[in-house]
Amino acid sequence: MQPTSKIYVAGHTGLVGSNILRRLKGEGFNNLVTRTSKELDLKNQQAVEDFFKAEQPEYVFMAAARVGGIMANSTFPAEFIYDNLSVQINVIHQSYVNGVKKLLFLGSSCIYPKFAPQPMKEEYLLSGPLEPTNEPYAVAKIAGIIMCQSYNRQYSTNFISVMPTNLYGPGDNFDLETSHVLPALIRKFHEAKVNGELSVTVWGTGIPRREFLHVEDLAQACTFLMSDYDENEIVNVGVGSDISILELAHMIKEIVEYDGEIIFDDTKPDGMARKLLDVSRINQMGWNPVYSLYDGIKSTYKWYVEKYGK
Ligand code: GFB
């Protein structure tokens, strides 16, 4: 990519897209194209066709997706599969039709089988049944990966696929029904502290383990892979270590400086028991994350208080 290359960031108002956009600006790219979902409905085939024909982007970061935590995935399975499949199909196909030089497609660690050995290597894709709580989302993301690989094979495109682990950071969704665990717990502990509540309820058993990557680290990995990686195989992006939800809750409780109790509500689903990526492939390419989990949560909490805190 040259500083003047025309780069389209699809989904630039989301957590991932906004960080990729900021990163690109910081790296000196000055010909960036964006559209809000009001301006361009990526589910609309004709609209996407017209947009690509008019704009002719050279590079595409495909960060537009319907995302959410365990409850959003279970409550809106139809929307998760329909929205993700349709936006992917339109953006990937029009990237091919309009000769995009390179496209980066963002997947998710939930594409790996429920019982995959841990840490999960890239080659475990399609080696077993998926975790039911996010199967529709995972199937859509797997379709996106296979679509990129198929276009590479048949049309010699350069469409790469990146699998981030659970993400967090400033700008995350803090809605308690639809968010992921980390922003949900920041909000729950903060509100409990401010309101003097005696306890905070954490969903599930606290036993599941998750790996958390700061979104700025992911954005840096994406620009790095866009310039340095041209293979057909998917690439995991994570930190290489995980913690239990119980440990996470204690860490957030400490950062927020909340004194009350933690209660577990095991009527809520745990989801996958463990979801840790094997990140040796990207590490061997020379990429490593910068944020520690503790520092990442601290700065995200600072952002949250500035934006929402009373
Ligand atoms: O982050 P999360 O919603 O998604 O939940 P997944 C992770 C774990 O945290 C689960 C527990 O075991 C939850 O039960 N948890 C505890 C909570 N308290 C809470 C809470 O207040 N809110 C939430 N949301 N969880 C998602 C997938 O799975 O991960 C997506 O559904 C995607 O498809 C995403 O892959 C990265 O890690 O279980």
PDB file of C-alpha atoms in Angstrom, residues 52-301:
ATOM      1  CA  PHE A  52     -17.509  -0.101  -5.893  1.00  0.00           C
ATOM      2  CA  LYS A  53     -18.022   0.958  -9.518  1.00  0.00           C
ATOM      3  CA  ALA A  54     -17.921   4.633  -8.532  1.00  0.00           C
ATOM      4  CA  GLU A  55     -15.133   4.533  -5.925  1.00  0.00           C
ATOM      5  CA  GLN A  56     -12.791   1.828  -7.312  1.00  0.00           C
ATOM      6  CA  PRO A  57     -10.903   1.187  -4.048  1.00  0.00           C
ATOM      7  CA  GLU A  58      -7.499  -0.504  -4.384  1.00  0.00           C
ATOM      8  CA  TYR A  59      -7.480  -2.069  -0.911  1.00  0.00           C
ATOM      9  CA  VAL A  60     -10.367  -3.193   1.292  1.00  0.00           C
ATOM     10  CA  PHE A  61     -10.474  -3.876   5.033  1.00  0.00           C
ATOM     11  CA  MET A  62     -13.676  -5.878   5.538  1.00  0.00           C
ATOM     12  CA  ALA A  63     -14.560  -5.053   9.148  1.00  0.00           C
ATOM     13  CA  ALA A  64     -18.312  -4.658   8.646  1.00  0.00           C
ATOM     14  CA  ALA A  65     -20.208  -7.297  10.615  1.00  0.00           C
ATOM     15  CA  ARG A  66     -23.024  -7.874  13.041  1.00  0.00           C
ATOM     16  CA  VAL A  67     -21.251  -8.812  16.261  1.00  0.00           C
ATOM     17  CA  GLY A  68     -22.219  -9.341  19.861  1.00  0.00           C
ATOM     18  CA  GLY A  69     -21.703 -11.378  22.984  1.00  0.00           C
ATOM     19  CA  ILE A  70     -23.058 -14.777  23.920  1.00  0.00           C
ATOM     20  CA  MET A  71     -26.613 -13.538  24.613  1.00  0.00           C
ATOM     21  CA  ALA A  72     -26.919 -11.440  21.439  1.00  0.00           C
ATOM     22  CA  ASN A  73     -25.740 -14.439  19.407  1.00  0.00           C
ATOM     23  CA  SER A  74     -28.324 -16.747  21.023  1.00  0.00           C
ATOM     24  CA  THR A  75     -31.180 -14.218  20.832  1.00  0.00           C
ATOM     25  CA  PHE A  76     -30.743 -13.054  17.228  1.00  0.00           C
ATOM     26  CA  PRO A  77     -29.374 -16.091  15.344  1.00  0.00           C
ATOM     27  CA  ALA A  78     -31.224 -15.255  12.125  1.00  0.00           C
ATOM     28  CA  GLU A  79     -29.852 -11.710  12.009  1.00  0.00           C
ATOM     29  CA  PHE A  80     -26.347 -12.918  12.810  1.00  0.00           C
ATOM     30  CA  ILE A  81     -26.297 -15.327   9.872  1.00  0.00           C
ATOM     31  CA  TYR A  82     -28.249 -13.186   7.374  1.00  0.00           C
ATOM     32  CA  ASP A  83     -26.498  -9.869   8.008  1.00  0.00           C
ATOM     33  CA  ASN A  84     -23.012 -11.323   8.047  1.00  0.00           C
ATOM     34  CA  LEU A  85     -23.485 -13.512   4.987  1.00  0.00           C
ATOM     35  CA  SER A  86     -25.041 -10.749   2.923  1.00  0.00           C
ATOM     36  CA  VAL A  87     -22.513  -8.003   3.683  1.00  0.00           C
ATOM     37  CA  GLN A  88     -19.593 -10.386   3.105  1.00  0.00           C
ATOM     38  CA  ILE A  89     -20.922 -11.722  -0.166  1.00  0.00           C
ATOM     39  CA  ASN A  90     -21.462  -8.226  -1.540  1.00  0.00           C
ATOM     40  CA  VAL A  91     -18.154  -6.717  -0.445  1.00  0.00           C
ATOM     41  CA  ILE A  92     -15.982  -9.717  -1.369  1.00  0.00           C
ATOM     42  CA  HIS A  93     -17.640 -10.252  -4.749  1.00  0.00           C
ATOM     43  CA  GLN A  94     -17.518  -6.582  -5.736  1.00  0.00           C
ATOM     44  CA  SER A  95     -13.872  -6.426  -4.649  1.00  0.00           C
ATOM     45  CA  TYR A  96     -13.181  -9.161  -7.193  1.00  0.00           C
ATOM     46  CA  VAL A  97     -15.354  -7.610  -9.942  1.00  0.00           C
ATOM     47  CA  ASN A  98     -13.644  -4.232  -9.530  1.00  0.00           C
ATOM     48  CA  GLY A  99     -10.083  -5.537  -9.381  1.00  0.00           C
ATOM     49  CA  VAL A 100      -9.297  -4.708  -5.753  1.00  0.00           C
ATOM     50  CA  LYS A 101      -5.556  -5.423  -5.277  1.00  0.00           C
ATOM     51  CA  LYS A 102      -5.962  -6.871  -1.802  1.00  0.00           C
ATOM     52  CA  LEU A 103      -8.766  -7.473   0.694  1.00  0.00           C
ATOM     53  CA  LEU A 104      -8.473  -8.328   4.377  1.00  0.00           C
ATOM     54  CA  PHE A 105     -11.461 -10.232   5.769  1.00  0.00           C
ATOM     55  CA  LEU A 106     -12.019 -10.301   9.520  1.00  0.00           C
ATOM     56  CA  GLY A 107     -13.267 -13.571  10.990  1.00  0.00           C
ATOM     57  CA  SER A 108     -13.444 -14.656  14.614  1.00  0.00           C
ATOM     58  CA  SER A 109     -11.992 -17.284  16.938  1.00  0.00           C
ATOM     59  CA  CYS A 110     -15.486 -18.829  17.188  1.00  0.00           C
ATOM     60  CA  ILE A 111     -14.970 -20.400  13.739  1.00  0.00           C
ATOM     61  CA  TYR A 112     -13.031 -23.210  15.462  1.00  0.00           C
ATOM     62  CA  PRO A 113     -14.771 -26.381  16.687  1.00  0.00           C
ATOM     63  CA  LYS A 114     -16.255 -26.475  20.188  1.00  0.00           C
ATOM     64  CA  PHE A 115     -13.911 -29.293  21.206  1.00  0.00           C
ATOM     65  CA  ALA A 116     -10.818 -28.163  19.299  1.00  0.00           C
ATOM     66  CA  PRO A 117      -7.532 -28.865  21.104  1.00  0.00           C
ATOM     67  CA  GLN A 118      -6.183 -25.761  22.821  1.00  0.00           C
ATOM     68  CA  PRO A 119      -4.481 -23.545  21.805  1.00  0.00           C
ATOM     69  CA  MET A 120      -6.301 -23.602  18.476  1.00  0.00           C
ATOM     70  CA  LYS A 121      -4.181 -23.778  15.341  1.00  0.00           C
ATOM     71  CA  GLU A 122      -5.325 -22.390  11.995  1.00  0.00           C
ATOM     72  CA  GLU A 123      -5.557 -25.900  10.534  1.00  0.00           C
ATOM     73  CA  TYR A 124      -8.330 -26.876  13.008  1.00  0.00           C
ATOM     74  CA  LEU A 125     -10.856 -24.976  10.871  1.00  0.00           C
ATOM     75  CA  LEU A 126     -13.694 -27.317   9.804  1.00  0.00           C
ATOM     76  CA  SER A 127     -12.420 -30.233  11.874  1.00  0.00           C
ATOM     77  CA  GLY A 128     -15.484 -30.650  14.124  1.00  0.00           C
ATOM     78  CA  PRO A 129     -18.892 -29.331  15.286  1.00  0.00           C
ATOM     79  CA  LEU A 130     -19.209 -25.690  16.359  1.00  0.00           C
ATOM     80  CA  GLU A 131     -20.210 -24.134  19.692  1.00  0.00           C
ATOM     81  CA  PRO A 132     -24.049 -23.918  19.491  1.00  0.00           C
ATOM     82  CA  THR A 133     -24.350 -20.454  21.125  1.00  0.00           C
ATOM     83  CA  ASN A 134     -22.641 -18.823  18.148  1.00  0.00           C
ATOM     84  CA  GLU A 135     -23.021 -21.343  15.326  1.00  0.00           C
ATOM     85  CA  PRO A 136     -24.927 -19.013  12.919  1.00  0.00           C
ATOM     86  CA  TYR A 137     -22.271 -16.295  13.303  1.00  0.00           C
ATOM     87  CA  ALA A 138     -19.444 -18.818  12.961  1.00  0.00           C
ATOM     88  CA  VAL A 139     -20.993 -20.406   9.855  1.00  0.00           C
ATOM     89  CA  ALA A 140     -21.232 -16.957   8.230  1.00  0.00           C
ATOM     90  CA  LYS A 141     -17.591 -16.198   9.064  1.00  0.00           C
ATOM     91  CA  ILE A 142     -16.466 -19.609   7.783  1.00  0.00           C
ATOM     92  CA  ALA A 143     -18.352 -18.902   4.541  1.00  0.00           C
ATOM     93  CA  GLY A 144     -16.415 -15.634   4.255  1.00  0.00           C
ATOM     94  CA  ILE A 145     -13.088 -17.420   4.675  1.00  0.00           C
ATOM     95  CA  ILE A 146     -13.942 -20.081   2.114  1.00  0.00           C
ATOM     96  CA  MET A 147     -15.204 -17.410  -0.270  1.00  0.00           C
ATOM     97  CA  CYS A 148     -11.889 -15.508  -0.044  1.00  0.00           C
ATOM     98  CA  GLN A 149      -9.924 -18.725  -0.574  1.00  0.00           C
ATOM     99  CA  SER A 150     -12.131 -19.809  -3.491  1.00  0.00           C
ATOM    100  CA  TYR A 151     -11.756 -16.451  -5.249  1.00  0.00           C
ATOM    101  CA  ASN A 152      -7.997 -16.621  -4.725  1.00  0.00           C
ATOM    102  CA  ARG A 153      -7.952 -20.094  -6.291  1.00  0.00           C
ATOM    103  CA  GLN A 154     -10.228 -19.422  -9.230  1.00  0.00           C
ATOM    104  CA  TYR A 155      -9.605 -15.723  -9.910  1.00  0.00           C
ATOM    105  CA  SER A 156      -6.063 -15.260  -8.506  1.00  0.00           C
ATOM    106  CA  THR A 157      -7.232 -12.515  -6.137  1.00  0.00           C
ATOM    107  CA  ASN A 158      -5.259 -11.606  -3.007  1.00  0.00           C
ATOM    108  CA  PHE A 159      -7.937 -11.902  -0.305  1.00  0.00           C
ATOM    109  CA  ILE A 160      -6.548 -12.725   3.147  1.00  0.00           C
ATOM    110  CA  SER A 161      -8.490 -13.784   6.268  1.00  0.00           C
ATOM    111  CA  VAL A 162      -7.587 -12.831   9.829  1.00  0.00           C
ATOM    112  CA  MET A 163      -9.037 -14.519  12.948  1.00  0.00           C
ATOM    113  CA  PRO A 164      -8.946 -12.282  16.014  1.00  0.00           C
ATOM    114  CA  THR A 165      -9.596 -13.616  19.477  1.00  0.00           C
ATOM    115  CA  ASN A 166     -12.111 -11.865  21.824  1.00  0.00           C
ATOM    116  CA  LEU A 167     -11.550  -8.120  21.417  1.00  0.00           C
ATOM    117  CA  TYR A 168     -12.044  -5.154  23.729  1.00  0.00           C
ATOM    118  CA  GLY A 169     -11.088  -1.511  24.025  1.00  0.00           C
ATOM    119  CA  PRO A 170     -12.371   2.066  23.952  1.00  0.00           C
ATOM    120  CA  GLY A 171     -15.483   2.379  21.775  1.00  0.00           C
ATOM    121  CA  ASP A 172     -16.723  -1.108  22.672  1.00  0.00           C
ATOM    122  CA  ASN A 173     -20.425  -1.918  23.107  1.00  0.00           C
ATOM    123  CA  PHE A 174     -21.327  -1.575  26.807  1.00  0.00           C
ATOM    124  CA  ASP A 175     -24.984  -2.629  26.471  1.00  0.00           C
ATOM    125  CA  LEU A 176     -25.532  -5.322  29.091  1.00  0.00           C
ATOM    126  CA  GLU A 177     -27.767  -7.508  26.907  1.00  0.00           C
ATOM    127  CA  THR A 178     -25.708  -7.517  23.714  1.00  0.00           C
ATOM    128  CA  SER A 179     -22.093  -6.837  24.739  1.00  0.00           C
ATOM    129  CA  HIS A 180     -19.180  -9.171  25.292  1.00  0.00           C
ATOM    130  CA  VAL A 181     -18.086 -10.078  28.793  1.00  0.00           C
ATOM    131  CA  LEU A 182     -15.265  -7.584  29.289  1.00  0.00           C
ATOM    132  CA  PRO A 183     -17.194  -4.345  28.603  1.00  0.00           C
ATOM    133  CA  ALA A 184     -20.227  -5.812  30.430  1.00  0.00           C
ATOM    134  CA  LEU A 185     -18.171  -6.400  33.570  1.00  0.00           C
ATOM    135  CA  ILE A 186     -16.560  -2.938  33.407  1.00  0.00           C
ATOM    136  CA  ARG A 187     -20.037  -1.424  33.371  1.00  0.00           C
ATOM    137  CA  LYS A 188     -21.491  -3.746  36.020  1.00  0.00           C
ATOM    138  CA  PHE A 189     -18.644  -3.153  38.494  1.00  0.00           C
ATOM    139  CA  HIS A 190     -18.592   0.587  37.850  1.00  0.00           C
ATOM    140  CA  GLU A 191     -22.345   0.992  38.325  1.00  0.00           C
ATOM    141  CA  ALA A 192     -22.301  -1.193  41.437  1.00  0.00           C
ATOM    142  CA  LYS A 193     -19.539   0.994  42.890  1.00  0.00           C
ATOM    143  CA  VAL A 194     -21.311   4.257  42.046  1.00  0.00           C
ATOM    144  CA  ASN A 195     -24.686   2.996  43.332  1.00  0.00           C
ATOM    145  CA  GLY A 196     -23.237   1.340  46.447  1.00  0.00           C
ATOM    146  CA  GLU A 197     -24.593  -2.103  45.503  1.00  0.00           C
ATOM    147  CA  LEU A 198     -23.471  -5.040  47.627  1.00  0.00           C
ATOM    148  CA  SER A 199     -22.841  -7.497  44.797  1.00  0.00           C
ATOM    149  CA  VAL A 200     -22.255  -7.864  41.059  1.00  0.00           C
ATOM    150  CA  THR A 201     -23.764 -10.742  39.097  1.00  0.00           C
ATOM    151  CA  VAL A 202     -21.519 -12.451  36.556  1.00  0.00           C
ATOM    152  CA  TRP A 203     -23.093 -14.827  34.028  1.00  0.00           C
ATOM    153  CA  GLY A 204     -22.330 -18.543  33.942  1.00  0.00           C
ATOM    154  CA  THR A 205     -20.026 -20.482  36.245  1.00  0.00           C
ATOM    155  CA  GLY A 206     -16.918 -18.313  35.927  1.00  0.00           C
ATOM    156  CA  ILE A 207     -14.990 -21.403  34.783  1.00  0.00           C
ATOM    157  CA  PRO A 208     -14.780 -20.723  31.003  1.00  0.00           C
ATOM    158  CA  ARG A 209     -11.490 -19.327  29.818  1.00  0.00           C
ATOM    159  CA  ARG A 210     -11.087 -16.537  27.274  1.00  0.00           C
ATOM    160  CA  GLU A 211      -8.212 -14.737  25.595  1.00  0.00           C
ATOM    161  CA  PHE A 212      -8.555 -10.955  25.255  1.00  0.00           C
ATOM    162  CA  LEU A 213      -6.836  -8.768  22.676  1.00  0.00           C
ATOM    163  CA  HIS A 214      -6.845  -4.977  22.760  1.00  0.00           C
ATOM    164  CA  VAL A 215      -8.393  -3.652  19.569  1.00  0.00           C
ATOM    165  CA  GLU A 216      -5.449  -1.297  18.919  1.00  0.00           C
ATOM    166  CA  ASP A 217      -3.186  -4.345  18.814  1.00  0.00           C
ATOM    167  CA  LEU A 218      -5.560  -5.985  16.340  1.00  0.00           C
ATOM    168  CA  ALA A 219      -5.603  -2.843  14.163  1.00  0.00           C
ATOM    169  CA  GLN A 220      -1.808  -2.869  14.083  1.00  0.00           C
ATOM    170  CA  ALA A 221      -1.828  -6.574  13.156  1.00  0.00           C
ATOM    171  CA  CYS A 222      -4.282  -5.839  10.327  1.00  0.00           C
ATOM    172  CA  THR A 223      -2.157  -3.110   8.708  1.00  0.00           C
ATOM    173  CA  PHE A 224       0.919  -5.328   9.185  1.00  0.00           C
ATOM    174  CA  LEU A 225      -0.780  -8.311   7.490  1.00  0.00           C
ATOM    175  CA  MET A 226      -2.185  -6.118   4.725  1.00  0.00           C
ATOM    176  CA  SER A 227       1.346  -5.102   3.775  1.00  0.00           C
ATOM    177  CA  ASP A 228       3.290  -8.293   4.608  1.00  0.00           C
ATOM    178  CA  TYR A 229       1.039 -11.370   4.225  1.00  0.00           C
ATOM    179  CA  ASP A 230      -0.161 -12.787   0.902  1.00  0.00           C
ATOM    180  CA  GLU A 231      -1.014 -16.415   1.665  1.00  0.00           C
ATOM    181  CA  ASN A 232      -4.301 -18.264   1.302  1.00  0.00           C
ATOM    182  CA  GLU A 233      -4.243 -19.697   4.849  1.00  0.00           C
ATOM    183  CA  ILE A 234      -6.072 -17.890   7.639  1.00  0.00           C
ATOM    184  CA  VAL A 235      -4.017 -16.157  10.366  1.00  0.00           C
ATOM    185  CA  ASN A 236      -4.865 -16.105  14.076  1.00  0.00           C
ATOM    186  CA  VAL A 237      -4.340 -12.878  16.027  1.00  0.00           C
ATOM    187  CA  GLY A 238      -4.269 -13.075  19.801  1.00  0.00           C
ATOM    188  CA  VAL A 239      -2.073 -12.663  22.843  1.00  0.00           C
ATOM    189  CA  GLY A 240      -1.277 -16.352  23.396  1.00  0.00           C
ATOM    190  CA  SER A 241      -2.666 -16.609  26.936  1.00  0.00           C
ATOM    191  CA  ASP A 242      -6.101 -16.768  28.506  1.00  0.00           C
ATOM    192  CA  ILE A 243      -7.796 -16.293  31.886  1.00  0.00           C
ATOM    193  CA  SER A 244     -10.960 -17.633  33.468  1.00  0.00           C
ATOM    194  CA  ILE A 245     -14.058 -15.433  33.694  1.00  0.00           C
ATOM    195  CA  LEU A 246     -13.646 -15.619  37.497  1.00  0.00           C
ATOM    196  CA  GLU A 247     -10.097 -14.232  37.217  1.00  0.00           C
ATOM    197  CA  LEU A 248     -11.285 -11.581  34.774  1.00  0.00           C
ATOM    198  CA  ALA A 249     -14.045 -10.527  37.166  1.00  0.00           C
ATOM    199  CA  HIS A 250     -11.513 -10.150  39.997  1.00  0.00           C
ATOM    200  CA  MET A 251      -9.160  -8.146  37.796  1.00  0.00           C
ATOM    201  CA  ILE A 252     -11.922  -5.747  36.744  1.00  0.00           C
ATOM    202  CA  LYS A 253     -13.207  -5.500  40.307  1.00  0.00           C
ATOM    203  CA  GLU A 254      -9.703  -4.421  41.398  1.00  0.00           C
ATOM    204  CA  ILE A 255      -9.260  -1.908  38.561  1.00  0.00           C
ATOM    205  CA  VAL A 256     -12.682  -0.363  39.202  1.00  0.00           C
ATOM    206  CA  GLU A 257     -11.972  -0.399  42.978  1.00  0.00           C
ATOM    207  CA  TYR A 258     -15.247  -2.062  43.882  1.00  0.00           C
ATOM    208  CA  ASP A 259     -15.542  -3.597  47.360  1.00  0.00           C
ATOM    209  CA  GLY A 260     -18.628  -5.820  47.113  1.00  0.00           C
ATOM    210  CA  GLU A 261     -19.211  -9.502  46.347  1.00  0.00           C
ATOM    211  CA  ILE A 262     -19.160 -11.389  43.056  1.00  0.00           C
ATOM    212  CA  ILE A 263     -22.138 -13.701  42.445  1.00  0.00           C
ATOM    213  CA  PHE A 264     -22.330 -16.214  39.588  1.00  0.00           C
ATOM    214  CA  ASP A 265     -25.634 -16.795  37.774  1.00  0.00           C
ATOM    215  CA  ASP A 266     -25.296 -20.293  36.357  1.00  0.00           C
ATOM    216  CA  THR A 267     -28.689 -20.111  34.651  1.00  0.00           C
ATOM    217  CA  LYS A 268     -26.847 -18.068  32.000  1.00  0.00           C
ATOM    218  CA  PRO A 269     -24.802 -19.955  29.362  1.00  0.00           C
ATOM    219  CA  ASP A 270     -21.046 -20.509  29.652  1.00  0.00           C
ATOM    220  CA  GLY A 271     -20.522 -21.013  25.932  1.00  0.00           C
ATOM    221  CA  MET A 272     -17.252 -22.552  24.851  1.00  0.00           C
ATOM    222  CA  ALA A 273     -15.183 -23.917  27.751  1.00  0.00           C
ATOM    223  CA  ARG A 274     -11.954 -22.468  26.399  1.00  0.00           C
ATOM    224  CA  LYS A 275     -11.051 -20.350  23.401  1.00  0.00           C
ATOM    225  CA  LEU A 276      -7.319 -19.750  23.136  1.00  0.00           C
ATOM    226  CA  LEU A 277      -5.636 -19.173  19.796  1.00  0.00           C
ATOM    227  CA  ASP A 278      -2.305 -20.600  18.757  1.00  0.00           C
ATOM    228  CA  VAL A 279      -0.559 -17.441  17.561  1.00  0.00           C
ATOM    229  CA  SER A 280       2.771 -18.936  16.551  1.00  0.00           C
ATOM    230  CA  ARG A 281       2.176 -18.201  12.860  1.00  0.00           C
ATOM    231  CA  ILE A 282       1.825 -14.425  13.307  1.00  0.00           C
ATOM    232  CA  ASN A 283       4.504 -14.357  16.017  1.00  0.00           C
ATOM    233  CA  GLN A 284       6.929 -15.998  13.588  1.00  0.00           C
ATOM    234  CA  MET A 285       6.177 -13.202  11.117  1.00  0.00           C
ATOM    235  CA  GLY A 286       7.438 -10.782  13.776  1.00  0.00           C
ATOM    236  CA  TRP A 287       4.152  -9.469  15.183  1.00  0.00           C
ATOM    237  CA  ASN A 288       3.438  -9.292  18.912  1.00  0.00           C
ATOM    238  CA  PRO A 289       0.793  -7.379  20.894  1.00  0.00           C
ATOM    239  CA  VAL A 290       1.788  -4.364  22.964  1.00  0.00           C
ATOM    240  CA  TYR A 291      -0.950  -4.190  25.625  1.00  0.00           C
ATOM    241  CA  SER A 292      -0.999  -6.314  28.767  1.00  0.00           C
ATOM    242  CA  LEU A 293      -4.548  -7.253  29.767  1.00  0.00           C
ATOM    243  CA  TYR A 294      -4.313  -5.285  33.009  1.00  0.00           C
ATOM    244  CA  ASP A 295      -3.145  -2.074  31.292  1.00  0.00           C
ATOM    245  CA  GLY A 296      -5.653  -2.551  28.474  1.00  0.00           C
ATOM    246  CA  ILE A 297      -8.559  -2.857  30.910  1.00  0.00           C
ATOM    247  CA  LYS A 298      -7.279   0.130  32.901  1.00  0.00           C
ATOM    248  CA  SER A 299      -7.204   2.399  29.866  1.00  0.00           C
ATOM    249  CA  THR A 300     -10.566   1.087  28.629  1.00  0.00           C
ATOM    250  CA  TYR A 301     -12.072   1.768  32.053  1.00  0.00           C
TER     251      TYR A 301
END
